[in-house]
Amino acid sequence: MSRLALVTGGMGGIGTAICRALADDGSRVVTTEFKEAVPPEEWLAQQQAAGYQFESVAMDVSSFEDAERAAGLIKERYGVPDILVNNAGITRDAQFKNMTAAQWRAVLGTNLDSVFNVTRQFINEMLAKGWGRIVNIASINGQKGQFGQANYSAAKAGVHGFTMALAQETARKGISVNTVSPGYTATPMVSAMRPEVLDKIVAQIPLGRLAHVDEIAAVVRFLCSDAASFVSGANIPVNGVQYTSH
Ligand code: CAA
């Protein structure tokens, strides 16, 4: 059975791999676009050349009103998603003593408000269907904190609080809600770091390298499958042993 998957920020590094992994599993995939580094038509053409036919809708996930508008379009054109991956995210790194209110708000808006703004648009119809998968992409830095990321660490920790609460509300309705917390992954977001800072971080990863985007997407794919039906409210680390916990 073909399912409809919505992946926010699907044109980014991890997002692209998630779109492909869900398509490989038989889902029809819709992504959101907003201030993309690569023009959306170019990204869609690249995916098509690689054998993937994706749909895309413009959505500012940090705005409830814009998410509502875009969700209306998605429902009209494609239907209600069976799978929702809240993946869109940004960084605005700065030591807290220098962090501006704009940097705080941008990161909290895009990385945390977004999970409310987007999930709220679809949750009632997902509950009515009686089957659903919601995966929220957080970060190792939401679990352990990170120098220069008070905004990002707070937002990503908040994402898992959301996961744990919503998982309880949807457990008996066939909808699982999980968090995936990637470690440092080979993406444009991580490449934007100063090389000497990144080298020091890679030295702290027991696997001795960055994650590949497909290693994150494989976990998302599993959580979105029927096989993962008893996994909900969980936070799955995919971090090369950089941070371990009970
Ligand atoms: N712990 C303790 N001290 C640290 C430190 C750390 N982790 N990192 C830096 N410092 C110290 C430095 O040694 C330096 O000390 P001195 O002044 O005594 O030399 C001081 O703090 C200032 O450091 P910087 O020169 O780095 O400060 P800056 O203001 O120029 O830069 C920063 C700040 C941009 C935040 C930079 O530190 C940085 O890029 N840090 C890494 C942030 C990071 O990990 N971002 C992840 C982005 S990718 C992502 O977010 C994806 C994901 O989910 C993993």
Short mmCIF file of N, CA and C in Angstrom, two decimals, residues 162-239:
data_model
loop_
_atom_site.label_atom_id
_atom_site.label_comp_id
_atom_site.label_asym_id
_atom_site.label_seq_id
_atom_site.Cartn_x
_atom_site.Cartn_y
_atom_site.Cartn_z
N PHE A 162 8.25 17.18 23.42
CA PHE A 162 7.03 17.12 22.57
C PHE A 162 6.75 15.67 22.17
N THR A 163 7.79 14.98 21.72
CA THR A 163 7.64 13.57 21.29
C THR A 163 7.05 12.73 22.41
N MET A 164 7.62 12.87 23.62
CA MET A 164 7.19 12.00 24.73
C MET A 164 5.73 12.27 25.09
N ALA A 165 5.34 13.54 25.07
CA ALA A 165 3.96 13.88 25.43
C ALA A 165 2.97 13.41 24.36
N LEU A 166 3.28 13.72 23.10
CA LEU A 166 2.34 13.36 22.02
C LEU A 166 2.23 11.84 21.87
N ALA A 167 3.34 11.14 22.11
CA ALA A 167 3.32 9.67 22.00
C ALA A 167 2.28 9.08 22.95
N GLN A 168 2.15 9.68 24.14
CA GLN A 168 1.16 9.18 25.09
C GLN A 168 -0.26 9.43 24.59
N GLU A 169 -0.46 10.58 23.96
CA GLU A 169 -1.81 10.92 23.50
C GLU A 169 -2.25 10.11 22.28
N THR A 170 -1.29 9.59 21.52
CA THR A 170 -1.65 8.90 20.27
C THR A 170 -1.46 7.38 20.34
N ALA A 171 -0.95 6.89 21.49
CA ALA A 171 -0.55 5.48 21.58
C ALA A 171 -1.68 4.52 21.20
N ARG A 172 -2.86 4.80 21.63
CA ARG A 172 -3.97 3.86 21.37
C ARG A 172 -4.68 4.13 20.06
N LYS A 173 -4.13 5.03 19.28
CA LYS A 173 -4.78 5.39 18.01
C LYS A 173 -3.93 4.97 16.81
N GLY A 174 -2.95 4.13 17.06
CA GLY A 174 -2.15 3.60 15.95
C GLY A 174 -1.07 4.55 15.44
N ILE A 175 -0.82 5.61 16.21
CA ILE A 175 0.19 6.58 15.74
C ILE A 175 1.39 6.54 16.68
N SER A 176 2.56 6.29 16.12
CA SER A 176 3.77 6.37 16.94
C SER A 176 4.43 7.73 16.72
N VAL A 177 5.09 8.18 17.77
CA VAL A 177 5.81 9.46 17.71
C VAL A 177 7.19 9.22 18.31
N ASN A 178 8.21 9.43 17.52
CA ASN A 178 9.57 9.18 17.99
C ASN A 178 10.50 10.33 17.61
N THR A 179 11.62 10.40 18.33
CA THR A 179 12.68 11.35 18.02
C THR A 179 13.88 10.57 17.50
N VAL A 180 14.52 11.12 16.48
CA VAL A 180 15.84 10.61 16.08
C VAL A 180 16.83 11.74 16.37
N SER A 181 17.90 11.40 17.08
CA SER A 181 18.90 12.42 17.43
C SER A 181 20.22 12.13 16.72
N PRO A 182 20.39 12.72 15.53
CA PRO A 182 21.65 12.50 14.80
C PRO A 182 22.82 13.16 15.51
N GLY A 183 23.97 12.53 15.35
CA GLY A 183 25.21 13.19 15.74
C GLY A 183 25.69 14.05 14.59
N TYR A 184 26.98 14.38 14.60
CA TYR A 184 27.55 15.23 13.53
C TYR A 184 27.57 14.43 12.23
N THR A 185 26.91 14.98 11.22
CA THR A 185 26.65 14.28 9.96
C THR A 185 27.22 15.09 8.81
N ALA A 186 27.68 14.43 7.79
CA ALA A 186 28.28 15.14 6.64
C ALA A 186 27.18 15.83 5.85
N THR A 187 26.91 17.08 6.19
CA THR A 187 25.88 17.90 5.54
C THR A 187 26.41 19.32 5.40
N PRO A 188 25.74 20.14 4.58
CA PRO A 188 26.16 21.55 4.49
C PRO A 188 26.11 22.26 5.85
N MET A 189 25.17 21.87 6.73
CA MET A 189 25.08 22.52 8.05
C MET A 189 26.38 22.32 8.85
N VAL A 190 26.89 21.13 8.81
CA VAL A 190 28.11 20.83 9.56
C VAL A 190 29.34 21.40 8.83
N SER A 191 29.32 21.38 7.50
CA SER A 191 30.46 21.94 6.75
C SER A 191 30.61 23.44 6.98
N ALA A 192 29.50 24.08 7.43
CA ALA A 192 29.56 25.54 7.65
C ALA A 192 30.37 25.89 8.89
N MET A 193 30.71 24.88 9.70
CA MET A 193 31.49 25.16 10.92
C MET A 193 32.94 25.47 10.57
N ARG A 194 33.62 26.21 11.46
CA ARG A 194 35.05 26.47 11.22
C ARG A 194 35.79 25.13 11.24
N PRO A 195 36.67 24.88 10.24
CA PRO A 195 37.31 23.56 10.14
C PRO A 195 38.04 23.13 11.42
N GLU A 196 38.70 24.08 12.10
CA GLU A 196 39.46 23.68 13.29
C GLU A 196 38.51 23.27 14.43
N VAL A 197 37.33 23.89 14.48
CA VAL A 197 36.33 23.53 15.50
C VAL A 197 35.78 22.14 15.18
N LEU A 198 35.48 21.91 13.89
CA LEU A 198 34.93 20.62 13.47
C LEU A 198 35.94 19.49 13.71
N ASP A 199 37.21 19.74 13.42
CA ASP A 199 38.24 18.71 13.64
C ASP A 199 38.26 18.27 15.10
N LYS A 200 38.12 19.23 16.01
CA LYS A 200 38.14 18.89 17.45
C LYS A 200 36.92 18.03 17.79
N ILE A 201 35.79 18.32 17.16
CA ILE A 201 34.58 17.54 17.45
C ILE A 201 34.72 16.13 16.89
N VAL A 202 35.22 16.01 15.68
CA VAL A 202 35.38 14.67 15.08
C VAL A 202 36.31 13.82 15.95
N ALA A 203 37.29 14.46 16.55
CA ALA A 203 38.22 13.73 17.44
C ALA A 203 37.50 13.15 18.66
N GLN A 204 36.31 13.66 18.97
CA GLN A 204 35.54 13.15 20.12
C GLN A 204 34.56 12.05 19.73
N ILE A 205 34.56 11.65 18.44
CA ILE A 205 33.60 10.63 17.99
C ILE A 205 34.32 9.28 17.91
N PRO A 206 33.96 8.32 18.79
CA PRO A 206 34.66 7.04 18.78
C PRO A 206 34.69 6.35 17.41
N LEU A 207 33.67 6.51 16.58
CA LEU A 207 33.73 5.90 15.24
C LEU A 207 34.73 6.61 14.34
N GLY A 208 35.20 7.78 14.75
CA GLY A 208 36.29 8.47 14.06
C GLY A 208 35.90 9.18 12.78
N ARG A 209 34.61 9.44 12.59
CA ARG A 209 34.16 10.11 11.35
C ARG A 209 32.78 10.70 11.59
N LEU A 210 32.37 11.53 10.61
CA LEU A 210 31.00 12.04 10.61
C LEU A 210 30.05 10.93 10.16
N ALA A 211 28.76 11.09 10.52
CA ALA A 211 27.75 10.15 9.99
C ALA A 211 27.51 10.46 8.53
N HIS A 212 27.11 9.44 7.79
CA HIS A 212 26.62 9.63 6.42
C HIS A 212 25.10 9.83 6.51
N VAL A 213 24.56 10.70 5.66
CA VAL A 213 23.12 10.99 5.74
C VAL A 213 22.25 9.72 5.66
N ASP A 214 22.70 8.73 4.89
CA ASP A 214 21.91 7.50 4.76
C ASP A 214 21.83 6.73 6.08
N GLU A 215 22.83 6.94 6.95
CA GLU A 215 22.80 6.25 8.24
C GLU A 215 21.73 6.84 9.16
N ILE A 216 21.39 8.10 8.95
CA ILE A 216 20.30 8.71 9.71
C ILE A 216 18.96 8.28 9.08
N ALA A 217 18.90 8.37 7.76
CA ALA A 217 17.64 8.07 7.05
C ALA A 217 17.18 6.62 7.27
N ALA A 218 18.13 5.70 7.42
CA ALA A 218 17.76 4.28 7.61
C ALA A 218 16.98 4.10 8.90
N VAL A 219 17.33 4.87 9.92
CA VAL A 219 16.64 4.76 11.21
C VAL A 219 15.24 5.37 11.09
N VAL A 220 15.14 6.47 10.38
CA VAL A 220 13.83 7.10 10.16
C VAL A 220 12.93 6.14 9.38
N ARG A 221 13.51 5.51 8.37
CA ARG A 221 12.74 4.56 7.55
C ARG A 221 12.18 3.43 8.41
N PHE A 222 13.02 2.91 9.29
CA PHE A 222 12.55 1.83 10.18
C PHE A 222 11.39 2.33 11.06
N LEU A 223 11.57 3.50 11.68
CA LEU A 223 10.53 4.02 12.59
C LEU A 223 9.21 4.27 11.86
N CYS A 224 9.28 4.52 10.56
CA CYS A 224 8.07 4.80 9.77
C CYS A 224 7.43 3.52 9.23
N SER A 225 8.06 2.39 9.48
CA SER A 225 7.55 1.14 8.91
C SER A 225 6.54 0.48 9.85
N ASP A 226 5.81 -0.50 9.33
CA ASP A 226 4.90 -1.28 10.17
C ASP A 226 5.66 -2.04 11.25
N ALA A 227 6.90 -2.43 10.92
CA ALA A 227 7.68 -3.25 11.85
C ALA A 227 7.96 -2.52 13.17
N ALA A 228 7.89 -1.19 13.16
CA ALA A 228 8.25 -0.41 14.36
C ALA A 228 7.04 -0.09 15.23
N SER A 229 5.97 -0.89 15.09
CA SER A 229 4.70 -0.52 15.75
C SER A 229 4.77 -0.38 17.27
N PHE A 230 5.72 -1.06 17.93
CA PHE A 230 5.77 -0.98 19.41
C PHE A 230 6.82 0.02 19.89
N VAL A 231 7.41 0.75 18.97
CA VAL A 231 8.41 1.77 19.35
C VAL A 231 7.73 3.12 19.28
N SER A 232 7.52 3.76 20.43
CA SER A 232 6.96 5.11 20.42
C SER A 232 7.42 5.85 21.67
N GLY A 233 7.56 7.15 21.55
CA GLY A 233 8.05 7.95 22.68
C GLY A 233 9.55 7.82 22.88
N ALA A 234 10.23 7.21 21.92
CA ALA A 234 11.67 6.93 22.07
C ALA A 234 12.52 8.04 21.45
N ASN A 235 13.74 8.12 21.92
CA ASN A 235 14.72 9.03 21.33
C ASN A 235 15.91 8.18 20.89
N ILE A 236 16.04 8.00 19.58
CA ILE A 236 17.05 7.08 19.07
C ILE A 236 18.31 7.87 18.68
N PRO A 237 19.42 7.62 19.38
CA PRO A 237 20.66 8.32 19.01
C PRO A 237 21.33 7.65 17.82
N VAL A 238 21.86 8.46 16.90
CA VAL A 238 22.61 7.92 15.76
C VAL A 238 23.86 8.77 15.67
N ASN A 239 24.81 8.50 16.59
CA ASN A 239 25.88 9.49 16.79
C ASN A 239 27.30 8.93 16.83
#
